[in-house]
Each structure stands twice: as structure tokens, then as C-alpha cells.
PDB file of C-alpha atoms in Angstrom:
ATOM      1  CA  MET A 272     -75.209  46.195 -21.560  1.00  0.00           C
ATOM      2  CA  ASN A 273     -75.976  42.004 -20.930  1.00  0.00           C
ATOM      3  CA  GLU A 274     -74.940  41.495 -18.048  1.00  0.00           C
ATOM      4  CA  ASP A 275     -72.488  38.060 -19.283  1.00  0.00           C
ATOM      5  CA  VAL A 276     -70.759  41.053 -21.572  1.00  0.00           C
ATOM      6  CA  VAL A 277     -67.677  42.156 -19.041  1.00  0.00           C
ATOM      7  CA  ILE A 278     -65.867  43.919 -21.446  1.00  0.00           C
ATOM      8  CA  GLU A 279     -67.348  45.871 -24.990  1.00  0.00           C
ATOM      9  CA  LEU A 280     -64.792  47.829 -27.372  1.00  0.00           C
ATOM     10  CA  LYS A 281     -66.448  49.966 -30.582  1.00  0.00           C
ATOM     11  CA  ASN A 282     -64.930  51.405 -33.065  1.00  0.00           C
ATOM     12  CA  ILE A 283     -61.477  52.467 -30.401  1.00  0.00           C
ATOM     13  CA  TYR A 284     -59.904  54.602 -31.881  1.00  0.00           C
ATOM     14  CA  LYS A 285     -56.306  56.481 -30.573  1.00  0.00           C
ATOM     15  CA  ARG A 286     -54.402  58.873 -31.589  1.00  0.00           C
ATOM     16  CA  PHE A 287     -51.023  60.446 -30.201  1.00  0.00           C
ATOM     17  CA  TYR A 288     -49.890  64.121 -30.968  1.00  0.00           C
ATOM     18  CA  VAL A 289     -52.977  65.202 -32.049  1.00  0.00           C
ATOM     19  CA  GLY A 290     -53.645  68.636 -34.064  1.00  0.00           C
ATOM     20  CA  THR A 291     -49.988  67.917 -34.988  1.00  0.00           C
ATOM     21  CA  PRO A 292     -48.049  67.434 -38.537  1.00  0.00           C
ATOM     22  CA  ASN A 293     -46.843  64.866 -36.257  1.00  0.00           C
ATOM     23  CA  GLU A 294     -50.586  63.384 -35.542  1.00  0.00           C
ATOM     24  CA  LEU A 295     -49.923  59.236 -35.341  1.00  0.00           C
ATOM     25  CA  GLU A 296     -52.820  56.783 -34.799  1.00  0.00           C
ATOM     26  CA  ILE A 297     -52.312  53.923 -33.306  1.00  0.00           C
ATOM     27  CA  LEU A 298     -55.426  51.986 -33.202  1.00  0.00           C
ATOM     28  CA  HIS A 299     -57.607  52.517 -36.064  1.00  0.00           C
ATOM     29  CA  GLY A 300     -61.552  51.184 -35.264  1.00  0.00           C
ATOM     30  CA  ILE A 301     -61.034  48.905 -32.679  1.00  0.00           C
ATOM     31  CA  ASP A 302     -64.132  46.417 -31.435  1.00  0.00           C
ATOM     32  CA  LEU A 303     -63.922  43.909 -29.133  1.00  0.00           C
ATOM     33  CA  THR A 304     -66.169  41.864 -26.424  1.00  0.00           C
ATOM     34  CA  VAL A 305     -65.137  39.579 -24.474  1.00  0.00           C
ATOM     35  CA  LYS A 306     -68.041  37.339 -22.026  1.00  0.00           C
ATOM     36  CA  LYS A 307     -67.943  36.750 -18.407  1.00  0.00           C
ATOM     37  CA  GLY A 308     -65.431  33.714 -17.491  1.00  0.00           C
ATOM     38  CA  GLU A 309     -64.207  34.222 -21.389  1.00  0.00           C
ATOM     39  CA  PHE A 310     -60.606  33.810 -21.491  1.00  0.00           C
ATOM     40  CA  VAL A 311     -59.568  35.569 -24.510  1.00  0.00           C
ATOM     41  CA  SER A 312     -55.603  36.252 -26.199  1.00  0.00           C
ATOM     42  CA  ILE A 313     -54.503  39.404 -27.630  1.00  0.00           C
ATOM     43  CA  VAL A 314     -51.502  38.575 -29.668  1.00  0.00           C
ATOM     44  CA  GLY A 315     -49.300  40.981 -31.819  1.00  0.00           C
ATOM     45  CA  ALA A 316     -45.413  42.046 -32.832  1.00  0.00           C
ATOM     46  CA  SER A 317     -44.322  44.359 -31.547  1.00  0.00           C
ATOM     47  CA  GLY A 318     -45.528  47.711 -32.246  1.00  0.00           C
ATOM     48  CA  SER A 319     -48.387  46.284 -33.168  1.00  0.00           C
ATOM     49  CA  GLY A 320     -50.359  48.229 -31.091  1.00  0.00           C
ATOM     50  CA  LYS A 321     -51.128  45.863 -27.837  1.00  0.00           C
ATOM     51  CA  SER A 322     -49.862  47.532 -25.032  1.00  0.00           C
ATOM     52  CA  THR A 323     -52.002  51.226 -26.322  1.00  0.00           C
ATOM     53  CA  LEU A 324     -55.358  48.416 -26.293  1.00  0.00           C
ATOM     54  CA  MET A 325     -53.972  47.204 -23.029  1.00  0.00           C
ATOM     55  CA  ASN A 326     -53.595  50.483 -21.892  1.00  0.00           C
ATOM     56  CA  ILE A 327     -57.627  51.656 -22.653  1.00  0.00           C
ATOM     57  CA  ILE A 328     -58.627  48.370 -21.194  1.00  0.00           C
ATOM     58  CA  GLY A 329     -57.536  48.329 -18.261  1.00  0.00           C
ATOM     59  CA  ALA A 330     -58.797  52.337 -18.425  1.00  0.00           C
ATOM     60  CA  LEU A 331     -55.463  53.835 -17.850  1.00  0.00           C
ATOM     61  CA  ASP A 332     -55.585  55.987 -21.430  1.00  0.00           C
ATOM     62  CA  ARG A 333     -58.951  57.478 -22.866  1.00  0.00           C
ATOM     63  CA  PRO A 334     -59.127  56.386 -26.750  1.00  0.00           C
ATOM     64  CA  SER A 335     -59.457  59.192 -29.257  1.00  0.00           C
ATOM     65  CA  SER A 336     -63.346  58.407 -30.290  1.00  0.00           C
ATOM     66  CA  GLY A 337     -65.481  55.425 -29.926  1.00  0.00           C
ATOM     67  CA  SER A 338     -67.115  53.848 -27.238  1.00  0.00           C
ATOM     68  CA  TYR A 339     -65.854  51.420 -24.169  1.00  0.00           C
ATOM     69  CA  THR A 340     -67.911  49.978 -21.969  1.00  0.00           C
ATOM     70  CA  LEU A 341     -66.697  47.876 -18.551  1.00  0.00           C
ATOM     71  CA  GLY A 342     -69.521  45.978 -16.905  1.00  0.00           C
ATOM     72  CA  ASP A 343     -72.100  48.991 -16.724  1.00  0.00           C
ATOM     73  CA  THR A 344     -69.122  52.285 -16.520  1.00  0.00           C
ATOM     74  CA  ASP A 345     -69.095  53.895 -19.735  1.00  0.00           C
ATOM     75  CA  ILE A 346     -64.797  54.422 -19.315  1.00  0.00           C
ATOM     76  CA  CYS A 347     -64.690  57.237 -22.603  1.00  0.00           C
ATOM     77  CA  SER A 348     -67.425  59.005 -20.262  1.00  0.00           C
ATOM     78  CA  ALA A 349     -66.574  57.989 -16.906  1.00  0.00           C
ATOM     79  CA  PRO A 350     -63.826  60.831 -14.480  1.00  0.00           C
ATOM     80  CA  ASP A 351     -60.476  60.332 -13.431  1.00  0.00           C
ATOM     81  CA  ASN A 352     -61.608  59.553  -9.549  1.00  0.00           C
ATOM     82  CA  GLU A 353     -64.296  57.249 -10.408  1.00  0.00           C
ATOM     83  CA  LEU A 354     -61.500  55.841 -13.164  1.00  0.00           C
ATOM     84  CA  SER A 355     -59.177  55.201 -10.490  1.00  0.00           C
ATOM     85  CA  HIS A 356     -61.781  52.907  -8.557  1.00  0.00           C
ATOM     86  CA  ILE A 357     -62.376  51.130 -11.451  1.00  0.00           C
ATOM     87  CA  ARG A 358     -59.007  50.246 -12.080  1.00  0.00           C
ATOM     88  CA  ASN A 359     -58.616  49.144  -8.143  1.00  0.00           C
ATOM     89  CA  ARG A 360     -62.537  47.840  -7.880  1.00  0.00           C
ATOM     90  CA  GLN A 361     -63.131  46.350 -11.039  1.00  0.00           C
ATOM     91  CA  ILE A 362     -59.250  44.999 -12.820  1.00  0.00           C
ATOM     92  CA  GLY A 363     -56.916  42.558 -11.397  1.00  0.00           C
ATOM     93  CA  PHE A 364     -53.694  43.643 -12.836  1.00  0.00           C
ATOM     94  CA  VAL A 365     -50.828  41.409 -13.515  1.00  0.00           C
ATOM     95  CA  PHE A 366     -46.955  42.836 -14.935  1.00  0.00           C
ATOM     96  CA  GLN A 367     -44.426  40.690 -16.360  1.00  0.00           C
ATOM     97  CA  THR A 368     -42.719  42.827 -13.886  1.00  0.00           C
ATOM     98  CA  TYR A 369     -44.592  42.544 -10.923  1.00  0.00           C
ATOM     99  CA  ASN A 370     -44.691  45.335 -10.248  1.00  0.00           C
ATOM    100  CA  LEU A 371     -44.189  44.468  -5.900  1.00  0.00           C
ATOM    101  CA  ILE A 372     -43.551  46.280  -3.598  1.00  0.00           C
ATOM    102  CA  PRO A 373     -40.237  46.128  -2.042  1.00  0.00           C
ATOM    103  CA  ARG A 374     -40.492  46.844   0.671  1.00  0.00           C
ATOM    104  CA  ASN A 375     -43.283  45.151   1.842  1.00  0.00           C
ATOM    105  CA  SER A 376     -43.599  41.567   2.670  1.00  0.00           C
ATOM    106  CA  ALA A 377     -45.735  39.433  -0.036  1.00  0.00           C
ATOM    107  CA  LEU A 378     -48.789  39.289   2.761  1.00  0.00           C
ATOM    108  CA  LYS A 379     -48.411  43.537   2.439  1.00  0.00           C
ATOM    109  CA  ASN A 380     -48.530  43.762  -1.199  1.00  0.00           C
ATOM    110  CA  VAL A 381     -52.149  41.181  -1.400  1.00  0.00           C
ATOM    111  CA  GLU A 382     -53.590  44.028   1.125  1.00  0.00           C
ATOM    112  CA  LEU A 383     -52.990  46.863  -0.662  1.00  0.00           C
ATOM    113  CA  PRO A 384     -55.545  46.581  -2.531  1.00  0.00           C
ATOM    114  CA  MET A 385     -58.209  46.254   0.207  1.00  0.00           C
ATOM    115  CA  MET A 386     -56.380  48.650   1.308  1.00  0.00           C
ATOM    116  CA  TYR A 387     -57.112  51.157  -0.938  1.00  0.00           C
ATOM    117  CA  ALA A 388     -60.750  50.431  -1.492  1.00  0.00           C
ATOM    118  CA  ARG A 389     -60.875  50.500   2.985  1.00  0.00           C
ATOM    119  CA  LEU A 390     -61.970  46.889   3.882  1.00  0.00           C
ATOM    120  CA  ASN A 391     -61.603  46.072   6.769  1.00  0.00           C
ATOM    121  CA  PRO A 392     -57.669  45.671   8.794  1.00  0.00           C
ATOM    122  CA  PHE A 393     -58.756  42.414   9.938  1.00  0.00           C
ATOM    123  CA  VAL A 394     -60.619  41.192   7.045  1.00  0.00           C
ATOM    124  CA  ARG A 395     -57.888  41.397   4.309  1.00  0.00           C
ATOM    125  CA  LYS A 396     -55.508  40.327   6.582  1.00  0.00           C
ATOM    126  CA  LYS A 397     -57.551  37.326   6.238  1.00  0.00           C
ATOM    127  CA  LYS A 398     -57.747  37.622   2.877  1.00  0.00           C
ATOM    128  CA  ALA A 399     -55.101  37.882   1.592  1.00  0.00           C
ATOM    129  CA  LYS A 400     -53.184  34.987   3.421  1.00  0.00           C
ATOM    130  CA  GLN A 401     -56.107  32.783   1.375  1.00  0.00           C
ATOM    131  CA  LEU A 402     -55.131  34.539  -2.190  1.00  0.00           C
ATOM    132  CA  LEU A 403     -51.896  33.837  -0.259  1.00  0.00           C
ATOM    133  CA  GLU A 404     -52.152  30.485   0.195  1.00  0.00           C
ATOM    134  CA  MET A 405     -54.798  29.397  -2.981  1.00  0.00           C
ATOM    135  CA  VAL A 406     -51.021  30.602  -5.900  1.00  0.00           C
ATOM    136  CA  GLY A 407     -49.465  28.158  -3.281  1.00  0.00           C
ATOM    137  CA  MET A 408     -47.376  30.473  -1.979  1.00  0.00           C
ATOM    138  CA  GLY A 409     -49.266  29.979   2.246  1.00  0.00           C
ATOM    139  CA  GLU A 410     -45.813  29.183   2.854  1.00  0.00           C
ATOM    140  CA  ARG A 411     -44.400  32.929   1.934  1.00  0.00           C
ATOM    141  CA  ILE A 412     -46.528  35.332   2.560  1.00  0.00           C
ATOM    142  CA  SER A 413     -43.666  36.994   5.292  1.00  0.00           C
ATOM    143  CA  HIS A 414     -41.685  37.215   1.700  1.00  0.00           C
ATOM    144  CA  THR A 415     -40.144  40.423   0.246  1.00  0.00           C
ATOM    145  CA  PRO A 416     -39.936  40.498  -2.980  1.00  0.00           C
ATOM    146  CA  ASP A 417     -36.295  40.338  -3.101  1.00  0.00           C
ATOM    147  CA  GLU A 418     -36.173  37.506  -0.853  1.00  0.00           C
ATOM    148  CA  LEU A 419     -39.031  35.145  -3.767  1.00  0.00           C
ATOM    149  CA  SER A 420     -38.341  34.034  -7.488  1.00  0.00           C
ATOM    150  CA  GLY A 421     -39.931  35.436 -10.289  1.00  0.00           C
ATOM    151  CA  GLY A 422     -42.121  32.956 -10.938  1.00  0.00           C
ATOM    152  CA  GLN A 423     -42.791  34.110  -7.114  1.00  0.00           C
ATOM    153  CA  LYS A 424     -42.562  37.137  -7.168  1.00  0.00           C
ATOM    154  CA  GLN A 425     -45.842  36.609 -10.137  1.00  0.00           C
ATOM    155  CA  ARG A 426     -47.898  34.061  -8.000  1.00  0.00           C
ATOM    156  CA  VAL A 427     -47.824  37.365  -5.111  1.00  0.00           C
ATOM    157  CA  ALA A 428     -48.830  39.955  -8.107  1.00  0.00           C
ATOM    158  CA  ILE A 429     -52.004  37.080  -9.583  1.00  0.00           C
ATOM    159  CA  ALA A 430     -52.708  36.930  -5.801  1.00  0.00           C
ATOM    160  CA  ARG A 431     -53.177  40.927  -5.683  1.00  0.00           C
ATOM    161  CA  ALA A 432     -54.503  40.832  -8.642  1.00  0.00           C
ATOM    162  CA  LEU A 433     -57.935  38.844  -7.446  1.00  0.00           C
ATOM    163  CA  ALA A 434     -57.381  40.708  -3.667  1.00  0.00           C
ATOM    164  CA  ASN A 435     -61.374  43.106  -4.960  1.00  0.00           C
ATOM    165  CA  ASP A 436     -62.802  40.466  -6.618  1.00  0.00           C
ATOM    166  CA  PRO A 437     -62.093  42.168  -9.820  1.00  0.00           C
ATOM    167  CA  SER A 438     -64.218  41.207 -12.623  1.00  0.00           C
ATOM    168  CA  LEU A 439     -61.665  40.928 -15.420  1.00  0.00           C
ATOM    169  CA  ILE A 440     -57.731  40.125 -14.935  1.00  0.00           C
ATOM    170  CA  LEU A 441     -55.744  41.391 -17.811  1.00  0.00           C
ATOM    171  CA  ALA A 442     -52.052  39.782 -17.825  1.00  0.00           C
ATOM    172  CA  ASP A 443     -49.492  41.968 -19.823  1.00  0.00           C
ATOM    173  CA  GLU A 444     -47.225  38.787 -21.062  1.00  0.00           C
ATOM    174  CA  PRO A 445     -47.197  38.050 -17.377  1.00  0.00           C
ATOM    175  CA  THR A 446     -44.485  35.015 -18.986  1.00  0.00           C
ATOM    176  CA  GLY A 447     -42.879  37.478 -20.413  1.00  0.00           C
ATOM    177  CA  ALA A 448     -39.736  38.105 -17.105  1.00  0.00           C
ATOM    178  CA  LEU A 449     -39.775  34.301 -16.556  1.00  0.00           C
ATOM    179  CA  ASP A 450     -37.868  30.793 -17.794  1.00  0.00           C
ATOM    180  CA  SER A 451     -40.486  28.480 -19.753  1.00  0.00           C
ATOM    181  CA  ALA A 452     -41.081  26.082 -17.182  1.00  0.00           C
ATOM    182  CA  THR A 453     -41.799  28.525 -14.964  1.00  0.00           C
ATOM    183  CA  GLY A 454     -44.146  30.185 -17.102  1.00  0.00           C
ATOM    184  CA  ARG A 455     -45.415  27.455 -17.780  1.00  0.00           C
ATOM    185  CA  MET A 456     -46.523  26.966 -14.348  1.00  0.00           C
ATOM    186  CA  ILE A 457     -47.984  30.549 -14.248  1.00  0.00           C
ATOM    187  CA  MET A 458     -50.297  30.066 -16.877  1.00  0.00           C
ATOM    188  CA  ASP A 459     -50.854  26.694 -15.431  1.00  0.00           C
ATOM    189  CA  LEU A 460     -52.629  28.607 -12.971  1.00  0.00           C
ATOM    190  CA  PHE A 461     -54.322  31.069 -14.847  1.00  0.00           C
ATOM    191  CA  HIS A 462     -56.259  28.616 -16.502  1.00  0.00           C
ATOM    192  CA  GLN A 463     -57.430  26.886 -13.368  1.00  0.00           C
ATOM    193  CA  LEU A 464     -58.775  30.089 -11.782  1.00  0.00           C
ATOM    194  CA  HIS A 465     -60.182  30.032 -15.055  1.00  0.00           C
ATOM    195  CA  GLU A 466     -61.797  26.773 -14.607  1.00  0.00           C
ATOM    196  CA  GLU A 467     -62.255  26.237 -11.453  1.00  0.00           C
ATOM    197  CA  ASN A 468     -63.221  30.109 -10.174  1.00  0.00           C
ATOM    198  CA  GLY A 469     -64.324  31.555 -13.410  1.00  0.00           C
ATOM    199  CA  ILE A 470     -62.868  34.463 -13.622  1.00  0.00           C
ATOM    200  CA  THR A 471     -62.602  36.780 -16.950  1.00  0.00           C
ATOM    201  CA  ILE A 472     -59.051  36.993 -18.127  1.00  0.00           C
ATOM    202  CA  VAL A 473     -57.387  38.545 -20.798  1.00  0.00           C
ATOM    203  CA  LEU A 474     -54.376  37.721 -21.570  1.00  0.00           C
ATOM    204  CA  ILE A 475     -51.492  39.971 -24.071  1.00  0.00           C
ATOM    205  CA  THR A 476     -48.675  38.431 -25.298  1.00  0.00           C
ATOM    206  CA  HIS A 477     -46.303  38.238 -28.526  1.00  0.00           C
ATOM    207  CA  SER A 478     -45.880  34.192 -28.138  1.00  0.00           C
ATOM    208  CA  ASN A 479     -48.602  32.514 -30.497  1.00  0.00           C
ATOM    209  CA  GLU A 480     -48.002  29.288 -28.652  1.00  0.00           C
ATOM    210  CA  LEU A 481     -49.319  31.088 -25.054  1.00  0.00           C
ATOM    211  CA  ALA A 482     -52.622  32.829 -27.645  1.00  0.00           C
ATOM    212  CA  GLU A 483     -53.464  28.967 -28.363  1.00  0.00           C
ATOM    213  CA  GLU A 484     -54.516  27.641 -24.642  1.00  0.00           C
ATOM    214  CA  THR A 485     -56.695  30.485 -24.553  1.00  0.00           C
ATOM    215  CA  GLU A 486     -60.397  29.973 -25.227  1.00  0.00           C
ATOM    216  CA  ARG A 487     -60.527  32.776 -28.404  1.00  0.00           C
ATOM    217  CA  VAL A 488     -57.278  34.108 -29.906  1.00  0.00           C
ATOM    218  CA  LEU A 489     -57.184  37.607 -31.033  1.00  0.00           C
ATOM    219  CA  THR A 490     -54.571  38.522 -33.800  1.00  0.00           C
ATOM    220  CA  LEU A 491     -53.747  42.202 -33.519  1.00  0.00           C
ATOM    221  CA  MET A 492     -51.683  44.261 -36.636  1.00  0.00           C
ATOM    222  CA  ASP A 493     -50.772  47.543 -37.153  1.00  0.00           C
ATOM    223  CA  GLY A 494     -53.429  47.942 -34.774  1.00  0.00           C
ATOM    224  CA  ASN A 495     -56.583  46.234 -36.434  1.00  0.00           C
ATOM    225  CA  ILE A 496     -57.026  42.952 -35.491  1.00  0.00           C
ATOM    226  CA  ILE A 497     -56.982  41.272 -38.704  1.00  0.00           C
ATOM    227  CA  SER A 498     -57.863  37.534 -36.789  1.00  0.00           C
ATOM    228  CA  GLU A 499     -60.020  35.503 -34.622  1.00  0.00           C
ATOM    229  CA  ARG A 500     -60.891  32.314 -33.782  1.00  0.00           C
ATOM    230  CA  ARG A 501     -60.785  29.102 -31.148  1.00  0.00           C
ATOM    231  CA  GLY A 502     -57.121  28.611 -30.081  1.00  0.00           C
ATOM    232  CA  THR A 503     -55.981  24.775 -31.583  1.00  0.00           C
ATOM    233  CA  ALA A 504     -54.008  24.065 -28.373  1.00  0.00           C
ATOM    234  CA  TYR A 505     -57.773  24.937 -25.564  1.00  0.00           C
ATOM    235  CA  VAL A 506     -58.300  21.546 -24.193  1.00  0.00           C
ATOM    236  CA  PRO A 507     -60.678  22.958 -20.502  1.00  0.00           C
ATOM    237  CA  GLY A 508     -58.694  20.807 -17.812  1.00  0.00           C
ATOM    238  CA  GLN A 509     -55.132  20.232 -19.920  1.00  0.00           C
ATOM    239  CA  TYR A 510     -53.043  21.832 -18.087  1.00  0.00           C
ATOM    240  CA  LYS A 511     -53.139  21.137 -14.445  1.00  0.00           C
ATOM    241  CA  THR A 512     -51.284  22.990 -12.133  1.00  0.00           C
ATOM    242  CA  ARG A 513     -48.053  21.975 -10.597  1.00  0.00           C
ATOM    243  CA  ILE A 514     -48.067  24.744  -8.068  1.00  0.00           C
ATOM    244  CA  GLN A 515     -45.692  23.036  -4.562  1.00  0.00           C
TER     245      GLN A 515
END
């Protein structure tokens, strides 16, 4: 695959309850290519197939048919242990619900993917601190999630997603649980990571307003991509972070 291409999905179908009277087809032949350094959004209403597509892009589930290449890896034929490795090393996940470990400090939460990757403890601690500082959480590294606001938790989650230098950040409704001002700050942070660090980001959202801020907007409806366009509000450098 072209080294500039991070994601390539071709003719992806996803069916559930295959072979039964209740068989249900959710995705109907999805084609999607994302190049290195792009900021792409997939927008759609509830029931459009966003979550199913997100699970396939994130190697959390396999398509029923079609092909999916992430970097140099054929995801459809990769064994489960390799997919686990890919999720840890190549994909950084940011979820609406943060998915932080309650008993762990911000520092330990960010260290976790590096621990699974068997990185040297001294190296991973140093890198975790650097990442938390980068997202404006340097003074809260010892705080546990219940001592943090929603926006602070999401910044920790973003730092954790960056821990193993992934080729892709997959953000699933990352502002969905936040108030508008905090959500704005999180989107500003994604813009900063994209523009200053060249990170490839795929944003899954129901919000047309947020989707329009990205370079490319793909609209999903009833399991089909029905349109693809440039974000009308995408202006490089327009969204300045307000990280304190």
C-alpha cells in the first residue's frame, strides 16, 4: 500500500446474525481511504452505522466481507493477537466516556499503553509526563479521574491515546459528554495535534457543526457513505487552543 495511506477500506460489508432469519446488514460496501496527516470526520445520525464502522476501523471487530488495510497490515486476515498489538501500538482511542482506570493517577493512566508495550518504566514515566504537559495537565499528573473535570479527563485520555506514537487517532464522540465550552477546548486540542504534530485523526460524530471543522467530511446514512466534501469551516490555524 502507498506509504502515505494510513487506512484503506474497500467494499466493506458488516452483517450480524449471519445465516439466521434475523440476519441484518449494517454496512453496505463502504470504501474509505485516509492519508497520513489528514483530519477526517465521519458524521451521521444514530443508527447510521457509525459505531459499527468505528469498531472496524479500530480493529475491534472484523468486517463480514471486503478488505481493510491499516498501514501495512491486512486487518481482515490478521490473527487476534496481532490485532491486539495493532490496537495498542498503531491506534490511539479517545472515547466519549474517557475509559480511564478510576484508581490510577493521570500519570499511570497515560503510562498504561506503554506498559502493555513493555516500554522501560523510566522511559514511559518520562514520556507520560511530557504528554500530560503537552495537553495542559502537567500540574495534575497525580490526580485520579474522580478528582478531575470532564474536560481534564478527556485531555488525559488524549495524552494516553498518543502514548505509543500511533499512526491514527480514532476519536468517537470525544466531546459528547462535555459542555460546549469544554468541548470547544477539546476540539481546539485536536486541531493543534493535527496542525502542529501532523497526527492523523478520524473523528466519529453526530455533530455536523464539529464535522465541518475537519479537512474532509464523510456523511454516513443507512450504512452507506452518501457524500464526501471538504469541511466548510476548516481553516488551518483558526482554532487556537486555550489550554491552561
